[in-house]
Structure formats: structure tokens, C-alpha cells
């Protein structure tokens, strides 16, 4: 599935884009399923949801986690043929297992995410590195205008950068990085190392930038199972409850911001 140039890109920069990974019909189905999930009710014991207050005082959905066990068509479409896992196994050079999934809606007037590394063992206070590859599935076209990602190539090789308790990289360190805007089309996937620094700006456009993320760890790695992770997530970063205070919504994590 992967060629040498793609493997070299992964090794050199810490990320690689696979174009047109999903055929147009499959991509359209994914988009429809995701829009359906945006209207799900808050759950106390299944999926986890977070929301945002917009500049005109509306509540919009920001993020959802732990949803694939509750959406059979989407799970089959993403995971049934094992193509994503095969690509991840190829890049990692060994078997992998899926730890979690999340969906960031990034609707117009949504916030951004400050420079960070997806090193879940730091904010979640775990002793071991528990993530090794993150697969971003482009549901919409993504570019800097609608809150697309910026990555710092090659810095995945330098370990953990200084950060605050929420996972935000020290601004003085982040200012020294060279940042590259990442552009993709709906139906592409973008795979990145969890140590690769990245950020996204608030979405000031009139276009959504919905992205579904599948998070993988090396099968040889210890650490929590998916079920154990979701218990940790609910405890350490509580989702929104069924009765939400618009002015005191639960933050999706320590790196989220609005301006």
C-alpha cells in the first residue's frame, strides 16, 4: 500500500499524507455518518462529547470520543478492510492496536489547538508512551483558512519538549520551530507520529474542517486497553453532562483555545 517515498517522508518528517484513500462514495458516507453523530444526545456511559460557545452565544459540538462501538456502519467502513491498520503497521514496522478514536468537528467559529505533541502519557500521568501513530481522516478539505493543521517537520525525533500541565509546548520552544501548513482533500488520510509538534488555528472561515482521528499504539507496548483508556479519559478530562452551562462548558483538553 505504501511506497518508499511515503515511508521516507514518515521517517524524515514524522508524518505522511495518503491521497484519495477513500473513494468518493465512501467519503460521502463517512461525511453523512459524522453529521448524524453531531446530533447525538449526550451520554453518561457511552460516547464522550464536548461543546463550544460561539461568538454569537450558540452551543456547537466540538469533539466526540469513543463512538465507533455505537455506529456499526461507520466502524465497518473505516476498519472492516484493515487498510488503515496495514498502513500503520507498515510505518511502525510492527503490529499495532487501536487505542481510541476521536472526532473534531471544527465548524465555522470554532476554536483552535495550541502547539502540542499527542503524547497522552504526559497529561494523563501514565508511566509509558502509549501512542505511536495517529491517523487523521479528512472528512472535509483542510487548509489554513478553515483551521487546518500546522506541523513542524523532523521534530518528532527529539522526544518530549517542555510543556505545561495541559500539554501546551512552551511558547519559547514553539517559536523556534519551522512550521509547515498541512493541506488535504476530503477522502485523504494523514498519518503522524505522536511526538510530531503541531497546532491549528480557530476556524474563521465559513467551511467546516471535520476530522476523524484513529489513534494507534505498537502492539508490543504496555499500557491501557481502549476500555481502560476511556475510564481514564472520563475521570481526567470529563465530558459535558446532559445539563450544560453555556458559560462553563467542559474544556475538551488543556490545549484548546478561542480568541
PDB file of N, CA and C in Angstrom, residues 79-161:
ATOM      1  N   UNK A  79     -12.811   0.352   9.370  1.00  0.00           N
ATOM      2  CA  UNK A  79     -11.936  -0.685   9.899  1.00  0.00           C
ATOM      3  C   UNK A  79     -12.098  -2.052   9.231  1.00  0.00           C
ATOM      4  N   UNK A  80     -13.204  -2.253   8.515  1.00  0.00           N
ATOM      5  CA  UNK A  80     -13.520  -3.583   8.015  1.00  0.00           C
ATOM      6  C   UNK A  80     -12.482  -4.188   7.095  1.00  0.00           C
ATOM      7  N   UNK A  81     -11.885  -3.379   6.216  1.00  0.00           N
ATOM      8  CA  UNK A  81     -10.927  -3.928   5.261  1.00  0.00           C
ATOM      9  C   UNK A  81      -9.487  -3.901   5.771  1.00  0.00           C
ATOM     10  N   UNK A  82      -9.261  -3.364   6.963  1.00  0.00           N
ATOM     11  CA  UNK A  82      -7.937  -3.365   7.605  1.00  0.00           C
ATOM     12  C   UNK A  82      -6.889  -2.523   6.867  1.00  0.00           C
ATOM     13  N   UNK A  83      -7.314  -1.711   5.894  1.00  0.00           N
ATOM     14  CA  UNK A  83      -6.319  -0.950   5.124  1.00  0.00           C
ATOM     15  C   UNK A  83      -5.598   0.076   5.996  1.00  0.00           C
ATOM     16  N   UNK A  84      -6.334   0.735   6.880  1.00  0.00           N
ATOM     17  CA  UNK A  84      -5.694   1.744   7.722  1.00  0.00           C
ATOM     18  C   UNK A  84      -4.691   1.088   8.654  1.00  0.00           C
ATOM     19  N   UNK A  85      -5.080   0.010   9.294  1.00  0.00           N
ATOM     20  CA  UNK A  85      -4.162  -0.681  10.192  1.00  0.00           C
ATOM     21  C   UNK A  85      -2.936  -1.195   9.441  1.00  0.00           C
ATOM     22  N   UNK A  86      -3.115  -1.683   8.229  1.00  0.00           N
ATOM     23  CA  UNK A  86      -1.981  -2.165   7.436  1.00  0.00           C
ATOM     24  C   UNK A  86      -0.993  -1.043   7.147  1.00  0.00           C
ATOM     25  N   UNK A  87      -1.510   0.151   6.839  1.00  0.00           N
ATOM     26  CA  UNK A  87      -0.628   1.295   6.590  1.00  0.00           C
ATOM     27  C   UNK A  87       0.137   1.662   7.854  1.00  0.00           C
ATOM     28  N   UNK A  88      -0.553   1.666   8.995  1.00  0.00           N
ATOM     29  CA  UNK A  88       0.102   1.986  10.261  1.00  0.00           C
ATOM     30  C   UNK A  88       1.148   0.937  10.601  1.00  0.00           C
ATOM     31  N   UNK A  89       0.814  -0.342  10.444  1.00  0.00           N
ATOM     32  CA  UNK A  89       1.772  -1.423  10.716  1.00  0.00           C
ATOM     33  C   UNK A  89       3.023  -1.260   9.858  1.00  0.00           C
ATOM     34  N   UNK A  90       2.824  -0.896   8.605  1.00  0.00           N
ATOM     35  CA  UNK A  90       3.944  -0.699   7.683  1.00  0.00           C
ATOM     36  C   UNK A  90       4.853   0.413   8.192  1.00  0.00           C
ATOM     37  N   UNK A  91       4.280   1.533   8.589  1.00  0.00           N
ATOM     38  CA  UNK A  91       5.090   2.668   9.038  1.00  0.00           C
ATOM     39  C   UNK A  91       5.785   2.384  10.366  1.00  0.00           C
ATOM     40  N   UNK A  92       5.106   1.673  11.265  1.00  0.00           N
ATOM     41  CA  UNK A  92       5.700   1.369  12.563  1.00  0.00           C
ATOM     42  C   UNK A  92       6.657   0.186  12.510  1.00  0.00           C
ATOM     43  N   UNK A  93       6.544  -0.610  11.458  1.00  0.00           N
ATOM     44  CA  UNK A  93       7.422  -1.776  11.334  1.00  0.00           C
ATOM     45  C   UNK A  93       7.045  -2.916  12.247  1.00  0.00           C
ATOM     46  N   UNK A  94       5.811  -2.905  12.743  1.00  0.00           N
ATOM     47  CA  UNK A  94       5.321  -3.997  13.586  1.00  0.00           C
ATOM     48  C   UNK A  94       3.814  -3.893  13.705  1.00  0.00           C
ATOM     49  N   UNK A  95       3.230  -4.902  14.317  1.00  0.00           N
ATOM     50  CA  UNK A  95       1.794  -4.923  14.507  1.00  0.00           C
ATOM     51  C   UNK A  95       1.367  -3.799  15.453  1.00  0.00           C
ATOM     52  N   UNK A  96       0.200  -3.242  15.198  1.00  0.00           N
ATOM     53  CA  UNK A  96      -0.326  -2.166  16.039  1.00  0.00           C
ATOM     54  C   UNK A  96      -1.700  -2.549  16.555  1.00  0.00           C
ATOM     55  N   UNK A  97      -2.161  -1.805  17.550  1.00  0.00           N
ATOM     56  CA  UNK A  97      -3.533  -1.969  18.031  1.00  0.00           C
ATOM     57  C   UNK A  97      -4.139  -0.586  18.212  1.00  0.00           C
ATOM     58  N   UNK A  98      -5.447  -0.502  18.015  1.00  0.00           N
ATOM     59  CA  UNK A  98      -6.156   0.774  18.109  1.00  0.00           C
ATOM     60  C   UNK A  98      -6.473   1.071  19.562  1.00  0.00           C
ATOM     61  N   UNK A  99      -6.096   2.244  20.000  1.00  0.00           N
ATOM     62  CA  UNK A  99      -6.331   2.647  21.376  1.00  0.00           C
ATOM     63  C   UNK A  99      -7.624   3.434  21.521  1.00  0.00           C
ATOM     64  N   UNK A 100      -7.875   4.363  20.601  1.00  0.00           N
ATOM     65  CA  UNK A 100      -9.028   5.250  20.763  1.00  0.00           C
ATOM     66  C   UNK A 100      -9.387   5.877  19.427  1.00  0.00           C
ATOM     67  N   UNK A 101     -10.510   6.566  19.418  1.00  0.00           N
ATOM     68  CA  UNK A 101     -10.906   7.354  18.258  1.00  0.00           C
ATOM     69  C   UNK A 101     -11.528   8.653  18.760  1.00  0.00           C
ATOM     70  N   UNK A 102     -11.357   9.691  17.987  1.00  0.00           N
ATOM     71  CA  UNK A 102     -11.984  10.966  18.297  1.00  0.00           C
ATOM     72  C   UNK A 102     -12.355  11.679  17.010  1.00  0.00           C
ATOM     73  N   UNK A 103     -13.282  12.569  17.142  1.00  0.00           N
ATOM     74  CA  UNK A 103     -13.779  13.340  16.010  1.00  0.00           C
ATOM     75  C   UNK A 103     -13.812  14.801  16.418  1.00  0.00           C
ATOM     76  N   UNK A 104     -13.057  15.623  15.708  1.00  0.00           N
ATOM     77  CA  UNK A 104     -13.057  17.064  15.952  1.00  0.00           C
ATOM     78  C   UNK A 104     -13.834  17.731  14.816  1.00  0.00           C
ATOM     79  N   UNK A 105     -14.894  18.438  15.168  1.00  0.00           N
ATOM     80  CA  UNK A 105     -15.797  18.974  14.147  1.00  0.00           C
ATOM     81  C   UNK A 105     -15.268  20.261  13.521  1.00  0.00           C
ATOM     82  N   UNK A 106     -14.648  21.103  14.283  1.00  0.00           N
ATOM     83  CA  UNK A 106     -14.022  22.326  13.774  1.00  0.00           C
ATOM     84  C   UNK A 106     -14.955  23.066  12.815  1.00  0.00           C
ATOM     85  N   UNK A 107     -16.184  23.252  13.267  1.00  0.00           N
ATOM     86  CA  UNK A 107     -17.159  24.007  12.487  1.00  0.00           C
ATOM     87  C   UNK A 107     -16.741  25.480  12.402  1.00  0.00           C
ATOM     88  N   UNK A 108     -17.327  26.242  11.495  1.00  0.00           N
ATOM     89  CA  UNK A 108     -17.049  27.687  11.473  1.00  0.00           C
ATOM     90  C   UNK A 108     -17.268  28.317  12.844  1.00  0.00           C
ATOM     91  N   UNK A 109     -16.356  29.209  13.213  1.00  0.00           N
ATOM     92  CA  UNK A 109     -16.367  29.890  14.511  1.00  0.00           C
ATOM     93  C   UNK A 109     -15.990  28.957  15.656  1.00  0.00           C
ATOM     94  N   UNK A 110     -15.245  27.902  15.370  1.00  0.00           N
ATOM     95  CA  UNK A 110     -14.740  27.033  16.431  1.00  0.00           C
ATOM     96  C   UNK A 110     -13.318  27.449  16.791  1.00  0.00           C
ATOM     97  N   UNK A 111     -12.861  26.987  17.940  1.00  0.00           N
ATOM     98  CA  UNK A 111     -11.546  27.358  18.439  1.00  0.00           C
ATOM     99  C   UNK A 111     -10.419  26.567  17.813  1.00  0.00           C
ATOM    100  N   UNK A 112      -9.208  26.830  18.293  1.00  0.00           N
ATOM    101  CA  UNK A 112      -8.018  26.151  17.787  1.00  0.00           C
ATOM    102  C   UNK A 112      -7.323  25.362  18.886  1.00  0.00           C
ATOM    103  N   UNK A 113      -6.182  24.794  18.529  1.00  0.00           N
ATOM    104  CA  UNK A 113      -5.410  23.977  19.458  1.00  0.00           C
ATOM    105  C   UNK A 113      -3.965  24.467  19.447  1.00  0.00           C
ATOM    106  N   UNK A 114      -3.474  24.850  20.604  1.00  0.00           N
ATOM    107  CA  UNK A 114      -2.136  25.417  20.732  1.00  0.00           C
ATOM    108  C   UNK A 114      -1.067  24.371  20.429  1.00  0.00           C
ATOM    109  N   UNK A 115       0.180  24.796  20.138  1.00  0.00           N
ATOM    110  CA  UNK A 115       1.235  23.826  19.805  1.00  0.00           C
ATOM    111  C   UNK A 115       1.385  22.755  20.881  1.00  0.00           C
ATOM    112  N   UNK A 116       1.412  21.495  20.430  1.00  0.00           N
ATOM    113  CA  UNK A 116       1.452  20.375  21.354  1.00  0.00           C
ATOM    114  C   UNK A 116       1.970  19.125  20.648  1.00  0.00           C
ATOM    115  N   UNK A 117       2.219  18.105  21.429  1.00  0.00           N
ATOM    116  CA  UNK A 117       2.501  16.772  20.937  1.00  0.00           C
ATOM    117  C   UNK A 117       1.406  15.860  21.478  1.00  0.00           C
ATOM    118  N   UNK A 118       0.981  14.878  20.698  1.00  0.00           N
ATOM    119  CA  UNK A 118      -0.100  13.991  21.149  1.00  0.00           C
ATOM    120  C   UNK A 118       0.442  12.885  22.048  1.00  0.00           C
ATOM    121  N   UNK A 119       1.141  13.264  23.084  1.00  0.00           N
ATOM    122  CA  UNK A 119       1.780  12.307  23.986  1.00  0.00           C
ATOM    123  C   UNK A 119       0.880  12.118  25.199  1.00  0.00           C
ATOM    124  N   UNK A 120      -0.046  11.210  25.054  1.00  0.00           N
ATOM    125  CA  UNK A 120      -1.105  11.043  26.036  1.00  0.00           C
ATOM    126  C   UNK A 120      -0.589  10.647  27.417  1.00  0.00           C
ATOM    127  N   UNK A 121       0.618  10.095  27.480  1.00  0.00           N
ATOM    128  CA  UNK A 121       1.100   9.645  28.784  1.00  0.00           C
ATOM    129  C   UNK A 121       1.500  10.805  29.687  1.00  0.00           C
ATOM    130  N   UNK A 122       1.691  12.012  29.126  1.00  0.00           N
ATOM    131  CA  UNK A 122       2.075  13.145  29.966  1.00  0.00           C
ATOM    132  C   UNK A 122       0.840  13.748  30.660  1.00  0.00           C
ATOM    133  N   UNK A 123      -0.148  14.285  29.917  1.00  0.00           N
ATOM    134  CA  UNK A 123      -1.300  14.865  30.619  1.00  0.00           C
ATOM    135  C   UNK A 123      -2.110  13.832  31.394  1.00  0.00           C
ATOM    136  N   UNK A 124      -2.062  12.562  30.961  1.00  0.00           N
ATOM    137  CA  UNK A 124      -2.825  11.532  31.669  1.00  0.00           C
ATOM    138  C   UNK A 124      -2.000  10.829  32.745  1.00  0.00           C
ATOM    139  N   UNK A 125      -0.760  11.324  32.954  1.00  0.00           N
ATOM    140  CA  UNK A 125       0.078  10.868  34.070  1.00  0.00           C
ATOM    141  C   UNK A 125       0.352   9.364  34.019  1.00  0.00           C
ATOM    142  N   UNK A 126       0.581   8.844  32.837  1.00  0.00           N
ATOM    143  CA  UNK A 126       0.908   7.425  32.683  1.00  0.00           C
ATOM    144  C   UNK A 126       2.414   7.248  32.543  1.00  0.00           C
ATOM    145  N   UNK A 127       2.953   6.134  33.006  1.00  0.00           N
ATOM    146  CA  UNK A 127       4.409   5.975  33.019  1.00  0.00           C
ATOM    147  C   UNK A 127       5.027   5.709  31.651  1.00  0.00           C
ATOM    148  N   UNK A 128       4.234   5.220  30.685  1.00  0.00           N
ATOM    149  CA  UNK A 128       4.792   4.808  29.408  1.00  0.00           C
ATOM    150  C   UNK A 128       4.176   5.580  28.250  1.00  0.00           C
ATOM    151  N   UNK A 129       4.926   5.677  27.168  1.00  0.00           N
ATOM    152  CA  UNK A 129       4.395   6.221  25.932  1.00  0.00           C
ATOM    153  C   UNK A 129       3.325   5.264  25.422  1.00  0.00           C
ATOM    154  N   UNK A 130       2.126   5.739  25.218  1.00  0.00           N
ATOM    155  CA  UNK A 130       1.025   4.853  24.882  1.00  0.00           C
ATOM    156  C   UNK A 130       0.482   5.052  23.469  1.00  0.00           C
ATOM    157  N   UNK A 131       0.993   6.016  22.729  1.00  0.00           N
ATOM    158  CA  UNK A 131       0.550   6.263  21.357  1.00  0.00           C
ATOM    159  C   UNK A 131       1.770   6.367  20.462  1.00  0.00           C
ATOM    160  N   UNK A 132       1.685   5.803  19.256  1.00  0.00           N
ATOM    161  CA  UNK A 132       2.819   5.862  18.338  1.00  0.00           C
ATOM    162  C   UNK A 132       2.446   6.386  16.957  1.00  0.00           C
ATOM    163  N   UNK A 133       1.175   6.298  16.578  1.00  0.00           N
ATOM    164  CA  UNK A 133       0.747   6.813  15.279  1.00  0.00           C
ATOM    165  C   UNK A 133      -0.703   7.257  15.373  1.00  0.00           C
ATOM    166  N   UNK A 134      -0.986   8.401  14.777  1.00  0.00           N
ATOM    167  CA  UNK A 134      -2.342   8.948  14.754  1.00  0.00           C
ATOM    168  C   UNK A 134      -2.745   9.106  13.291  1.00  0.00           C
ATOM    169  N   UNK A 135      -3.916   8.581  12.946  1.00  0.00           N
ATOM    170  CA  UNK A 135      -4.422   8.663  11.578  1.00  0.00           C
ATOM    171  C   UNK A 135      -5.541   9.691  11.534  1.00  0.00           C
ATOM    172  N   UNK A 136      -5.326  10.763  10.779  1.00  0.00           N
ATOM    173  CA  UNK A 136      -6.347  11.784  10.574  1.00  0.00           C
ATOM    174  C   UNK A 136      -7.070  11.493   9.267  1.00  0.00           C
ATOM    175  N   UNK A 137      -8.370  11.341   9.333  1.00  0.00           N
ATOM    176  CA  UNK A 137      -9.190  11.060   8.148  1.00  0.00           C
ATOM    177  C   UNK A 137      -9.901  12.348   7.759  1.00  0.00           C
ATOM    178  N   UNK A 138      -9.584  12.843   6.575  1.00  0.00           N
ATOM    179  CA  UNK A 138     -10.155  14.108   6.123  1.00  0.00           C
ATOM    180  C   UNK A 138     -11.592  13.949   5.671  1.00  0.00           C
ATOM    181  N   UNK A 139     -12.521  14.495   6.427  1.00  0.00           N
ATOM    182  CA  UNK A 139     -13.938  14.458   6.048  1.00  0.00           C
ATOM    183  C   UNK A 139     -14.281  15.656   5.173  1.00  0.00           C
ATOM    184  N   UNK A 140     -13.604  16.768   5.438  1.00  0.00           N
ATOM    185  CA  UNK A 140     -13.711  17.970   4.603  1.00  0.00           C
ATOM    186  C   UNK A 140     -12.319  18.337   4.099  1.00  0.00           C
ATOM    187  N   UNK A 141     -12.265  19.144   3.060  1.00  0.00           N
ATOM    188  CA  UNK A 141     -10.985  19.728   2.660  1.00  0.00           C
ATOM    189  C   UNK A 141     -10.424  20.522   3.836  1.00  0.00           C
ATOM    190  N   UNK A 142      -9.099  20.528   3.964  1.00  0.00           N
ATOM    191  CA  UNK A 142      -8.451  21.215   5.080  1.00  0.00           C
ATOM    192  C   UNK A 142      -7.308  22.067   4.570  1.00  0.00           C
ATOM    193  N   UNK A 143      -7.256  23.313   5.051  1.00  0.00           N
ATOM    194  CA  UNK A 143      -6.183  24.229   4.704  1.00  0.00           C
ATOM    195  C   UNK A 143      -6.106  25.284   5.807  1.00  0.00           C
ATOM    196  N   UNK A 144      -5.117  26.161   5.795  1.00  0.00           N
ATOM    197  CA  UNK A 144      -5.006  27.146   6.878  1.00  0.00           C
ATOM    198  C   UNK A 144      -6.225  28.051   7.035  1.00  0.00           C
ATOM    199  N   UNK A 145      -6.970  28.261   5.962  1.00  0.00           N
ATOM    200  CA  UNK A 145      -8.103  29.178   6.033  1.00  0.00           C
ATOM    201  C   UNK A 145      -9.241  28.645   6.903  1.00  0.00           C
ATOM    202  N   UNK A 146      -9.425  27.332   6.961  1.00  0.00           N
ATOM    203  CA  UNK A 146     -10.521  26.791   7.777  1.00  0.00           C
ATOM    204  C   UNK A 146      -9.997  26.029   9.002  1.00  0.00           C
ATOM    205  N   UNK A 147      -8.872  26.490   9.518  1.00  0.00           N
ATOM    206  CA  UNK A 147      -8.352  25.926  10.756  1.00  0.00           C
ATOM    207  C   UNK A 147      -7.527  24.673  10.572  1.00  0.00           C
ATOM    208  N   UNK A 148      -6.890  24.523   9.401  1.00  0.00           N
ATOM    209  CA  UNK A 148      -6.078  23.343   9.137  1.00  0.00           C
ATOM    210  C   UNK A 148      -4.846  23.261  10.026  1.00  0.00           C
ATOM    211  N   UNK A 149      -4.227  22.104  10.027  1.00  0.00           N
ATOM    212  CA  UNK A 149      -3.090  21.836  10.900  1.00  0.00           C
ATOM    213  C   UNK A 149      -1.790  22.417  10.364  1.00  0.00           C
ATOM    214  N   UNK A 150      -0.899  22.747  11.297  1.00  0.00           N
ATOM    215  CA  UNK A 150       0.488  23.093  11.009  1.00  0.00           C
ATOM    216  C   UNK A 150       1.370  22.095  11.758  1.00  0.00           C
ATOM    217  N   UNK A 151       2.388  21.566  11.071  1.00  0.00           N
ATOM    218  CA  UNK A 151       3.322  20.625  11.689  1.00  0.00           C
ATOM    219  C   UNK A 151       4.744  21.152  11.583  1.00  0.00           C
ATOM    220  N   UNK A 152       5.588  20.701  12.499  1.00  0.00           N
ATOM    221  CA  UNK A 152       6.997  21.066  12.485  1.00  0.00           C
ATOM    222  C   UNK A 152       7.810  19.850  12.061  1.00  0.00           C
ATOM    223  N   UNK A 153       8.269  19.808  10.809  1.00  0.00           N
ATOM    224  CA  UNK A 153       8.909  18.594  10.291  1.00  0.00           C
ATOM    225  C   UNK A 153      10.209  18.247  11.008  1.00  0.00           C
ATOM    226  N   UNK A 154      10.369  16.953  11.280  1.00  0.00           N
ATOM    227  CA  UNK A 154      11.602  16.425  11.852  1.00  0.00           C
ATOM    228  C   UNK A 154      11.684  16.476  13.355  1.00  0.00           C
ATOM    229  N   UNK A 155      10.831  17.243  13.999  1.00  0.00           N
ATOM    230  CA  UNK A 155      10.931  17.396  15.449  1.00  0.00           C
ATOM    231  C   UNK A 155      10.338  16.225  16.233  1.00  0.00           C
ATOM    232  N   UNK A 156       9.779  15.243  15.526  1.00  0.00           N
ATOM    233  CA  UNK A 156       9.303  14.034  16.210  1.00  0.00           C
ATOM    234  C   UNK A 156      10.455  13.196  16.741  1.00  0.00           C
ATOM    235  N   UNK A 157      11.662  13.480  16.293  1.00  0.00           N
ATOM    236  CA  UNK A 157      12.831  12.701  16.696  1.00  0.00           C
ATOM    237  C   UNK A 157      13.488  13.227  17.965  1.00  0.00           C
ATOM    238  N   UNK A 158      12.960  14.304  18.514  1.00  0.00           N
ATOM    239  CA  UNK A 158      13.644  14.993  19.613  1.00  0.00           C
ATOM    240  C   UNK A 158      12.989  14.780  20.972  1.00  0.00           C
ATOM    241  N   UNK A 159      12.101  13.794  21.066  1.00  0.00           N
ATOM    242  CA  UNK A 159      11.498  13.475  22.347  1.00  0.00           C
ATOM    243  C   UNK A 159      10.453  14.470  22.787  1.00  0.00           C
ATOM    244  N   UNK A 160      10.297  14.609  24.099  1.00  0.00           N
ATOM    245  CA  UNK A 160       9.259  15.465  24.665  1.00  0.00           C
ATOM    246  C   UNK A 160       9.815  16.870  24.886  1.00  0.00           C
ATOM    247  N   UNK A 161       9.114  17.862  24.345  1.00  0.00           N
ATOM    248  CA  UNK A 161       9.501  19.257  24.546  1.00  0.00           C
ATOM    249  C   UNK A 161       8.900  19.789  25.849  1.00  0.00           C
TER     250      UNK A 161
END
